[in-house]
Coordinates of C-alpha atoms in Angstrom, one line a residue:
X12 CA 35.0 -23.5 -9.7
X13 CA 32.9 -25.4 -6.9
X14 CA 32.3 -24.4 -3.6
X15 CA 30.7 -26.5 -1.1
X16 CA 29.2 -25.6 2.4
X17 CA 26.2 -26.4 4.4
X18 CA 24.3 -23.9 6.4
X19 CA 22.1 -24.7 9.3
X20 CA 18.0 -23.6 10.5
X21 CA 17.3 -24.6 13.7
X22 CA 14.4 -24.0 15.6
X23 CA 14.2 -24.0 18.7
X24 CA 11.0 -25.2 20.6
X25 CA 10.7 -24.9 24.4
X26 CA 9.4 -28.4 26.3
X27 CA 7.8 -25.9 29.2
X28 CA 7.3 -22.1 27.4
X29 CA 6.9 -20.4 31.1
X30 CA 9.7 -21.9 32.4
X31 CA 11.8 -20.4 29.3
X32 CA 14.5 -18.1 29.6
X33 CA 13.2 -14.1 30.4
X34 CA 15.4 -12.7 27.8
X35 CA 13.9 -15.2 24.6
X36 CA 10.4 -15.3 26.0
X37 CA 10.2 -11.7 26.9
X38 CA 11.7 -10.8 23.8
X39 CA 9.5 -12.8 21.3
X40 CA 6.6 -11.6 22.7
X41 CA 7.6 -7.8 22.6
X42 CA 8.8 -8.5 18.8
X43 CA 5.0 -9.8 18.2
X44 CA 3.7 -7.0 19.9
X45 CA 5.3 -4.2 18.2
X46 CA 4.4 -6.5 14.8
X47 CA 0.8 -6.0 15.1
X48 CA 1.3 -2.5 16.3
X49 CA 3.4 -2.4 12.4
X50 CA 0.4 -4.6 11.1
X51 CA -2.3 -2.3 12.2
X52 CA -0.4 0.9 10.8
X53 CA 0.2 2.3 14.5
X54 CA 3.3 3.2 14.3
X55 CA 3.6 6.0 17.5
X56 CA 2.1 2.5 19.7
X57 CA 4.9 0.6 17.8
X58 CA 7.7 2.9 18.0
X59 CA 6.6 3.2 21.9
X60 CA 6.6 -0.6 21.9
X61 CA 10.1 -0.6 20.2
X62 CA 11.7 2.3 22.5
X63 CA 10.7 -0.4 25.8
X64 CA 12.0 -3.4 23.9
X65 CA 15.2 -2.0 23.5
X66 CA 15.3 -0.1 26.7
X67 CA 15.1 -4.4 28.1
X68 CA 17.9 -5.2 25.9
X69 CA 16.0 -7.8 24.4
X70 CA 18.0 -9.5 21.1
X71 CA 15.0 -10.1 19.2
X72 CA 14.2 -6.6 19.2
X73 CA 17.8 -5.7 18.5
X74 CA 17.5 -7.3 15.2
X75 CA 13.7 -6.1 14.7
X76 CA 15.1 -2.3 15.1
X77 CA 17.7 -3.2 12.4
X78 CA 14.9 -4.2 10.0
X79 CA 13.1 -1.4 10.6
X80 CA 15.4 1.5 10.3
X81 CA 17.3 -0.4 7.0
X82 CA 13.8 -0.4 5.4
X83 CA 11.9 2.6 6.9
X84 CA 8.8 0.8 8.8
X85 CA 7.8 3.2 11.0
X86 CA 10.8 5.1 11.7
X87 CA 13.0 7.1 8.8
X88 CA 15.0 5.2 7.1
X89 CA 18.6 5.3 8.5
X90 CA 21.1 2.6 7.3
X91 CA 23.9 3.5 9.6
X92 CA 21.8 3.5 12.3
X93 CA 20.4 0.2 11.6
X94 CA 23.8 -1.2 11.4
X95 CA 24.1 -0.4 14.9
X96 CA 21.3 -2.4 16.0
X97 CA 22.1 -5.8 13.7
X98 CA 26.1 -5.5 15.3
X99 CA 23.9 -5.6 19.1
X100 CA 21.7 -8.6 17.6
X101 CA 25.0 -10.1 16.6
X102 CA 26.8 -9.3 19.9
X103 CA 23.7 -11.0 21.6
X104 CA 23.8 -14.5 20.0
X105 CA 21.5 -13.4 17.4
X106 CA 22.5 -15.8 14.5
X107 CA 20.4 -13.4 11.9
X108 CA 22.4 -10.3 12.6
X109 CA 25.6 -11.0 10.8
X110 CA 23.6 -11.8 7.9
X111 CA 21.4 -8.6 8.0
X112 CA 24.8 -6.6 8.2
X113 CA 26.4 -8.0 5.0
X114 CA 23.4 -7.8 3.0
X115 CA 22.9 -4.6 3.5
X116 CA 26.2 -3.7 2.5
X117 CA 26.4 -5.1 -0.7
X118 CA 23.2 -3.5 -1.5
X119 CA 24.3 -0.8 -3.7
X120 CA 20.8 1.2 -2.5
X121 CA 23.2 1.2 1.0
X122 CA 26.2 2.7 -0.8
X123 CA 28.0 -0.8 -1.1
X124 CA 30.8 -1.2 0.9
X125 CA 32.3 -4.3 -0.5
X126 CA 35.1 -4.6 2.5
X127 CA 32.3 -4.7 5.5
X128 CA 30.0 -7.0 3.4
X129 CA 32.2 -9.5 2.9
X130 CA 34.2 -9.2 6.3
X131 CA 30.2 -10.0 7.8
X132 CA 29.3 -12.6 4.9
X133 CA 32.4 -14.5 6.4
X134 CA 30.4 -15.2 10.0
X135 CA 27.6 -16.8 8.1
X136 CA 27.4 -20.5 7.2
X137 CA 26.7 -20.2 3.4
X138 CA 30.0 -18.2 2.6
X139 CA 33.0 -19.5 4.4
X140 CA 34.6 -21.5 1.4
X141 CA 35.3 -21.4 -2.1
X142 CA 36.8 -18.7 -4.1
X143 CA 35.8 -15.5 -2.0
X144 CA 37.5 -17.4 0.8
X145 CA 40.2 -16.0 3.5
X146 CA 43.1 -17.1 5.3
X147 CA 41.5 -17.7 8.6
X148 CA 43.5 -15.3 10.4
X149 CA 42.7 -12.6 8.0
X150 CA 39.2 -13.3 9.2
X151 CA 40.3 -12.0 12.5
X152 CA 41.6 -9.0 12.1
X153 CA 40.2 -6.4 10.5
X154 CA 43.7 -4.7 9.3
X155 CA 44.4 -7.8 7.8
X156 CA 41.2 -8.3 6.0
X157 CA 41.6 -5.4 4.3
X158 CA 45.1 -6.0 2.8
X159 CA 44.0 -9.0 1.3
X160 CA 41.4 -7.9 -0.1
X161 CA 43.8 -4.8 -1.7
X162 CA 45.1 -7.7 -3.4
X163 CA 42.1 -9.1 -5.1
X164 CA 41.3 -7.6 -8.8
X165 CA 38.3 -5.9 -9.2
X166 CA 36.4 -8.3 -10.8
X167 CA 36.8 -11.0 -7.8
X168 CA 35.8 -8.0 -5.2
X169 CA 32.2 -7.2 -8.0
X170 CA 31.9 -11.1 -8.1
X171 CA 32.4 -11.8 -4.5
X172 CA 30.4 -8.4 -3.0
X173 CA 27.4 -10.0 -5.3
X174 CA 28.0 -13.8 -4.0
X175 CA 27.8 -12.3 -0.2
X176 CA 24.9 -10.0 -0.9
X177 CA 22.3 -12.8 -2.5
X178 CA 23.6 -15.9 -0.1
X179 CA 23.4 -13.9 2.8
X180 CA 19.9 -12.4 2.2
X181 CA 18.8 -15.9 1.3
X182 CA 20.1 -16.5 5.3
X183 CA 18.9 -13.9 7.0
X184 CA 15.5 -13.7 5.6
X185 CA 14.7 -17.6 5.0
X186 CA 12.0 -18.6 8.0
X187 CA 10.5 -21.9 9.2
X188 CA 7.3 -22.4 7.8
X189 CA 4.4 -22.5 9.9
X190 CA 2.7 -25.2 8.7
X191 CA 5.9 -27.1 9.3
X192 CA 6.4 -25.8 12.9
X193 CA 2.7 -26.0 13.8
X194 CA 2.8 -29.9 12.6
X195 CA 6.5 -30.4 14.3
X196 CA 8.1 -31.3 10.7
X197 CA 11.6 -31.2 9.5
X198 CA 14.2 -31.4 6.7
X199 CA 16.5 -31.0 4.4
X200 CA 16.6 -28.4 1.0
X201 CA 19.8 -28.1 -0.9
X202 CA 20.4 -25.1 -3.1
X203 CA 22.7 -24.7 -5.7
X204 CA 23.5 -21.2 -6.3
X205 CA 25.2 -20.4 -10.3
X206 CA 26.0 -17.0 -9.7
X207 CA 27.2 -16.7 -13.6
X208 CA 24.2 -17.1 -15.3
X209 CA 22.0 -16.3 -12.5
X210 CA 19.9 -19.6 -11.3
X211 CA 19.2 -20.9 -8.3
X212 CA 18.0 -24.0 -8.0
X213 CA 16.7 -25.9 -5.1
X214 CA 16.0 -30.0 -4.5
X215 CA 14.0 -31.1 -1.4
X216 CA 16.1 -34.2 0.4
X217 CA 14.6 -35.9 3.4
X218 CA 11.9 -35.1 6.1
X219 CA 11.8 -35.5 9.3
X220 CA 8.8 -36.1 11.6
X221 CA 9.3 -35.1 15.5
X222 CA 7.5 -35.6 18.3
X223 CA 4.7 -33.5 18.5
X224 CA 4.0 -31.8 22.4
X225 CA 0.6 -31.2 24.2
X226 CA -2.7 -32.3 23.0
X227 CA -2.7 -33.2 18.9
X228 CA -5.4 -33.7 16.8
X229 CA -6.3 -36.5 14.2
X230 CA -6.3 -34.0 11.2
X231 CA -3.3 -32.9 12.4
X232 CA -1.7 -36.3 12.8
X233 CA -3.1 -37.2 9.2
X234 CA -2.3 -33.9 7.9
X235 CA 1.5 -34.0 8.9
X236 CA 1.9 -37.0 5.8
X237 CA 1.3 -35.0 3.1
X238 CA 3.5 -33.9 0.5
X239 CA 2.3 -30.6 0.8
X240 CA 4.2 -30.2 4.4
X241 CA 7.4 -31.1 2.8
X242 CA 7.1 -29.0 0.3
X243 CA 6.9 -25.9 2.1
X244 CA 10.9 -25.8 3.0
X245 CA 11.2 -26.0 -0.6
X246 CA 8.7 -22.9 -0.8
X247 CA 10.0 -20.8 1.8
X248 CA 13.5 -20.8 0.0
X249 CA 12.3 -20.4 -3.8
X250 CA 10.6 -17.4 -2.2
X251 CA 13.7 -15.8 -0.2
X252 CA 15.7 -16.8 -3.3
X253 CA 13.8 -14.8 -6.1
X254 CA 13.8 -11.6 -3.6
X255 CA 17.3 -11.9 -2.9
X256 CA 18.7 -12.4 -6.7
X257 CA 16.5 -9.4 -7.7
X258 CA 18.2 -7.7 -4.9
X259 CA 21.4 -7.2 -6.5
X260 CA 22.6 -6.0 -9.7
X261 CA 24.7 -8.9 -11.6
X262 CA 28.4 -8.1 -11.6
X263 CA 28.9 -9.9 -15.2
X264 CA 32.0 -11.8 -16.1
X265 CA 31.4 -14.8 -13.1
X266 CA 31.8 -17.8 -14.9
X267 CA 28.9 -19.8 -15.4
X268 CA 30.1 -22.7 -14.3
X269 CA 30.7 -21.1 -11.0
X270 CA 28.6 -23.5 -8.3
X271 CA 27.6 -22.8 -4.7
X272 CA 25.9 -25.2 -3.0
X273 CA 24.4 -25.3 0.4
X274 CA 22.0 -27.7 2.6
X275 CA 19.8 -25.8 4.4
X276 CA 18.4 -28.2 7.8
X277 CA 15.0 -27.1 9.1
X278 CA 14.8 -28.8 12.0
X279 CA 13.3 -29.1 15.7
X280 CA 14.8 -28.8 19.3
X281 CA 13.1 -29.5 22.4
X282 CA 14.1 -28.0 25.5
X283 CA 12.9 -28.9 28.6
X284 CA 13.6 -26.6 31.2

């Protein structure tokens, strides 16, 4: 059994920042704010910080509020409550929030709820095809969703809810590298997910070099040719990977010839405003 799909990582970098958009501007810098509030263990200043980002609707801190009430920073911990906050992400063109939302349902530490984490898995990139798959109406309407799923044996639903839970921390919680943004690199890392033994194995493809904005200095120029920068998408994912297959108890009985595979693109986006 094969599945193939490719999931994409975009950053976005902004030609002129203060002629950016209020809402992405505004909102990154009050998610950096209330992360060295977090950093510096205040967490009445970052709660405060938190209660105003929210109170401005901004996205980012939508999905920061998730985060923090699913794992406790600063705040009780409160799945339900953080579920509320990743579906606002989501409704606000956060990308990360659907992703947040199935994780955390597969998680059995949630109280897995095997019908909500795959009906989320299905918005995300890595897990629209192969054998957990849906008619795509059924991935429409809820009603519908559900009845199919009445129809799937129990080991397919275990199989699946484990599938959804370690592909879609692996999107949710895989970042650019800074090293990579800071010298305007790209590219390409395919994983191959066996959910049946478990492995996950990863192969750098290409890089890409693009063109680098304001004033750049020689190291960095000089810098930006070395191996080690192209080796830090590969880095980033082993990392995400590791966390997220520890994550989640194995099922057992997947076949281990059972292959996912998907190409993750890190890549760069000017725009000039």
């Amino acid at each position: 059994m094969r599945a193939l799909t490719t999931a994409f990582l975009m950053l976005a970098l902004l030609g002129a920042a203060h002629q950016a958009a209020a809402g992405t501007r505004s909102g990154a810098l009050a998610v950096d704010a209330i992360r060295v509030s977090i950093a510096a263990q205040d967490c009445r200043q970052a709660v405060d910080r938190l209660k105003s980002g929210l109170k401005n609707e901004y996205p980012e801190v939508f999905l920061l509020a998730g985060s923090m009430y699913e794992n406790g920073i600063c705040v009780r911990r409160d799945w339900d409550r953080a579920v509320t906050f990743y579906v606002q992400a989501h409704d606000a063109g956060e990308k990360d929030g659907a992703a947040r939302i199935a994780a955390g349902y597969a998680d059995p530490a949630n109280g897995a709820d095997v019908a909500a984490a795959l009906w989320w898995a299905m918005k995300t990139p890595p897990f629209r095809s192969g054998a957990c798959g849906m008619p795509k109406e059924a991935t429409a309407d809820p009603d519908r969703f559900v009845a199919e799923l009445k129809t799937w044996p129990q080991a397919r639903l275990a199989a699946c809810n484990y599938v959804a839970g370690v592909l879609s921390t692996i999107a949710a919680e895989v970042k650019y590298p800074d090293q990579a943004a800071a010298h305007a690199i790209g590219g390409d890392v395919k994983l191959r997910f066996l959910p049946g033994i478990p492995r996950i194995d990863l192969q750098r493809g290409e890089s890409r070099e693009y063109e680098m904005v304001g004033w750049v200095m020689a190291d960095t120029l000089r810098d930006r040719k070395t191996r080690r920068m192209a080796n830090g998408f590969e880095a980033e994912l082993s990392r995400v990977a590791n966390r997220a297959l520890q994550r989640y108890p194995h099922p057992g009985g997947i076949p281990a010839d059972t292959l996912i595979e998907t190409t993750f693109t890190f890549g760069i986006q000017y725009q000039m405003r």
